[in-house]
PDB file of C-alpha atoms in Angstrom:
ATOM      1  CA  MET A   1      10.799  -6.511  -9.842  1.00 58.00           C
ATOM      2  CA  SER A   2       9.514 -10.013 -11.216  1.00 76.00           C
ATOM      3  CA  ASN A   3       9.234 -11.250  -7.713  1.00 87.00           C
ATOM      4  CA  VAL A   4       7.963  -8.460  -6.238  1.00 96.00           C
ATOM      5  CA  PRO A   5       3.860  -8.081  -6.019  1.00 96.00           C
ATOM      6  CA  SER A   6       2.647  -4.153  -5.606  1.00 97.00           C
ATOM      7  CA  VAL A   7       0.208  -3.238  -3.427  1.00 98.00           C
ATOM      8  CA  ASN A   8      -1.769   0.078  -2.437  1.00 98.00           C
ATOM      9  CA  ASP A   9      -3.814   1.587  -0.071  1.00 98.00           C
ATOM     10  CA  SER A  10      -7.132  -0.747  -1.126  1.00 98.00           C
ATOM     11  CA  ASN A  11      -4.823  -3.884  -0.547  1.00 98.00           C
ATOM     12  CA  PHE A  12      -2.329  -3.240   2.123  1.00 98.00           C
ATOM     13  CA  ASP A  13      -3.996  -4.970   5.153  1.00 98.00           C
ATOM     14  CA  GLU A  14      -5.475  -7.350   3.127  1.00 97.00           C
ATOM     15  CA  GLN A  15      -1.445  -8.600   1.231  1.00 97.00           C
ATOM     16  CA  VAL A  16       0.296  -7.128   4.803  1.00 98.00           C
ATOM     17  CA  VAL A  17      -1.108  -6.878   7.360  1.00 98.00           C
ATOM     18  CA  ASN A  18      -3.275 -10.095   7.714  1.00 98.00           C
ATOM     19  CA  SER A  19      -0.957 -11.919   6.514  1.00 98.00           C
ATOM     20  CA  ASP A  20       0.167 -15.329   8.192  1.00 97.00           C
ATOM     21  CA  LEU A  21       3.763 -15.446   7.229  1.00 98.00           C
ATOM     22  CA  PRO A  22       6.262 -12.193   8.441  1.00 98.00           C
ATOM     23  CA  VAL A  23       5.734  -9.564   5.467  1.00 98.00           C
ATOM     24  CA  LEU A  24       8.723  -7.154   4.359  1.00 98.00           C
ATOM     25  CA  VAL A  25       7.411  -4.808   2.752  1.00 98.00           C
ATOM     26  CA  ASP A  26       9.549  -1.954   0.148  1.00 98.00           C
ATOM     27  CA  PHE A  27       8.551   1.819  -0.040  1.00 98.00           C
ATOM     28  CA  SER A  28       9.916   3.126  -2.770  1.00 97.00           C
ATOM     29  CA  ALA A  29       9.360   5.139  -5.702  1.00 97.00           C
ATOM     30  CA  THR A  30       9.461   5.738  -9.369  1.00 96.00           C
ATOM     31  CA  TRP A  31      11.962   8.743  -9.142  1.00 97.00           C
ATOM     32  CA  CYS A  32      14.217   7.504  -6.841  1.00 96.00           C
ATOM     33  CA  GLY A  33      17.445   6.533  -7.411  1.00 95.00           C
ATOM     34  CA  PRO A  34      18.412   4.937  -4.244  1.00 95.00           C
ATOM     35  CA  CYS A  35      15.328   2.747  -4.767  1.00 96.00           C
ATOM     36  CA  LYS A  36      16.189   1.182  -7.679  1.00 95.00           C
ATOM     37  CA  GLN A  37      19.274  -0.012  -6.883  1.00 94.00           C
ATOM     38  CA  ILE A  38      18.168  -1.590  -4.266  1.00 95.00           C
ATOM     39  CA  ALA A  39      15.568  -3.136  -6.388  1.00 95.00           C
ATOM     40  CA  PRO A  40      17.837  -6.494  -7.354  1.00 95.00           C
ATOM     41  CA  PHE A  41      18.517  -7.600  -3.420  1.00 94.00           C
ATOM     42  CA  VAL A  42      14.779  -6.623  -2.748  1.00 96.00           C
ATOM     43  CA  ASP A  43      14.247  -9.350  -5.802  1.00 96.00           C
ATOM     44  CA  GLN A  44      17.096 -11.450  -4.348  1.00 96.00           C
ATOM     45  CA  LEU A  45      15.502 -11.879  -0.959  1.00 95.00           C
ATOM     46  CA  ALA A  46      11.928 -12.516  -2.987  1.00 97.00           C
ATOM     47  CA  GLN A  47      13.068 -15.397  -4.579  1.00 96.00           C
ATOM     48  CA  GLU A  48      15.234 -16.755  -1.452  1.00 97.00           C
ATOM     49  CA  HIS A  49      12.575 -16.459   0.847  1.00 96.00           C
ATOM     50  CA  ALA A  50       9.813 -17.627  -0.721  1.00 95.00           C
ATOM     51  CA  GLY A  51       6.873 -19.464   1.124  1.00 96.00           C
ATOM     52  CA  LYS A  52       8.669 -18.353   4.376  1.00 97.00           C
ATOM     53  CA  VAL A  53       8.123 -14.203   4.326  1.00 97.00           C
ATOM     54  CA  LYS A  54       6.094 -12.344   1.899  1.00 97.00           C
ATOM     55  CA  VAL A  55       8.303  -9.755   0.127  1.00 98.00           C
ATOM     56  CA  VAL A  56       5.741  -6.603  -1.096  1.00 98.00           C
ATOM     57  CA  MET A  57       6.587  -2.633  -2.389  1.00 98.00           C
ATOM     58  CA  VAL A  58       4.487   0.281  -1.905  1.00 98.00           C
ATOM     59  CA  ASP A  59       4.850   2.942  -3.927  1.00 98.00           C
ATOM     60  CA  ILE A  60       4.349   6.104  -1.747  1.00 98.00           C
ATOM     61  CA  ASP A  61       3.059   8.151  -4.539  1.00 97.00           C
ATOM     62  CA  GLU A  62       0.388   5.890  -5.673  1.00 97.00           C
ATOM     63  CA  SER A  63      -0.716   4.833  -2.097  1.00 98.00           C
ATOM     64  CA  PRO A  64      -0.059   7.953   0.009  1.00 98.00           C
ATOM     65  CA  GLN A  65      -2.868   7.226   2.836  1.00 98.00           C
ATOM     66  CA  THR A  66      -0.047   4.035   3.462  1.00 98.00           C
ATOM     67  CA  ALA A  67       3.189   5.845   3.658  1.00 98.00           C
ATOM     68  CA  ALA A  68       0.912   8.484   6.469  1.00 98.00           C
ATOM     69  CA  LYS A  69       0.269   5.827   7.962  1.00 97.00           C
ATOM     70  CA  TYR A  70       3.330   4.282   9.043  1.00 97.00           C
ATOM     71  CA  GLY A  71       5.482   6.855   8.756  1.00 96.00           C
ATOM     72  CA  ILE A  72       7.175   7.556   5.548  1.00 97.00           C
ATOM     73  CA  ARG A  73       9.488  10.143   5.790  1.00 94.00           C
ATOM     74  CA  GLY A  74      12.184   8.727   2.852  1.00 94.00           C
ATOM     75  CA  VAL A  75      12.433   6.313   0.034  1.00 96.00           C
ATOM     76  CA  PRO A  76      13.217   3.619  -0.045  1.00 97.00           C
ATOM     77  CA  THR A  77      12.255   2.294   3.636  1.00 97.00           C
ATOM     78  CA  LEU A  78      12.268  -1.504   4.028  1.00 97.00           C
ATOM     79  CA  LYS A  79       9.854  -2.545   6.930  1.00 98.00           C
ATOM     80  CA  MET A  80       9.377  -6.242   8.271  1.00 98.00           C
ATOM     81  CA  PHE A  81       5.593  -6.443   8.736  1.00 98.00           C
ATOM     82  CA  LYS A  82       5.044  -9.925  11.553  1.00 98.00           C
ATOM     83  CA  ALA A  83       1.289 -10.631  12.303  1.00 97.00           C
ATOM     84  CA  GLY A  84       0.170  -6.755  11.959  1.00 96.00           C
ATOM     85  CA  GLU A  85       3.154  -5.278  13.190  1.00 97.00           C
ATOM     86  CA  VAL A  86       6.385  -3.495  12.608  1.00 98.00           C
ATOM     87  CA  ILE A  87       9.141  -5.553  14.050  1.00 98.00           C
ATOM     88  CA  ALA A  88      11.484  -3.700  11.859  1.00 97.00           C
ATOM     89  CA  GLU A  89      12.959  -0.954   9.823  1.00 96.00           C
ATOM     90  CA  GLN A  90      15.827   0.131   7.657  1.00 94.00           C
ATOM     91  CA  VAL A  91      15.613   3.855   6.222  1.00 93.00           C
ATOM     92  CA  GLY A  92      17.792   4.267   3.184  1.00 89.00           C
ATOM     93  CA  ALA A  93      20.135   2.140   1.101  1.00 80.00           C
ATOM     94  CA  ALA A  94      22.166   0.381   3.186  1.00 71.00           C
ATOM     95  CA  HIS A  95      25.299  -0.182   1.812  1.00 60.00           C
ATOM     96  CA  THR A  96      27.233  -3.908   2.308  1.00 54.00           C
ATOM     97  CA  ALA A  97      30.840  -4.525   2.060  1.00 46.00           C
TER      98      ALA A  97
END
């Protein structure tokens, strides 16, 4: 996912909570098959909305504090943040027709 930088426990607040732009966070894991399936779509979103929406990825295994703080129970989980608050969420890989 060349257009989607990784964030972690140490820089999540800086990159997401304090962002001036809305931020779509892809909570995923390297072992997660559905995460790999949606990765190209997430990457495309990042490219299409560059400058308007920030898109980042959090590996839940590498950032357990952030995953716990935001109640991540399954991956993939996508959360949209605006002004530091979660405004939308999608758990699981949604299928489009």
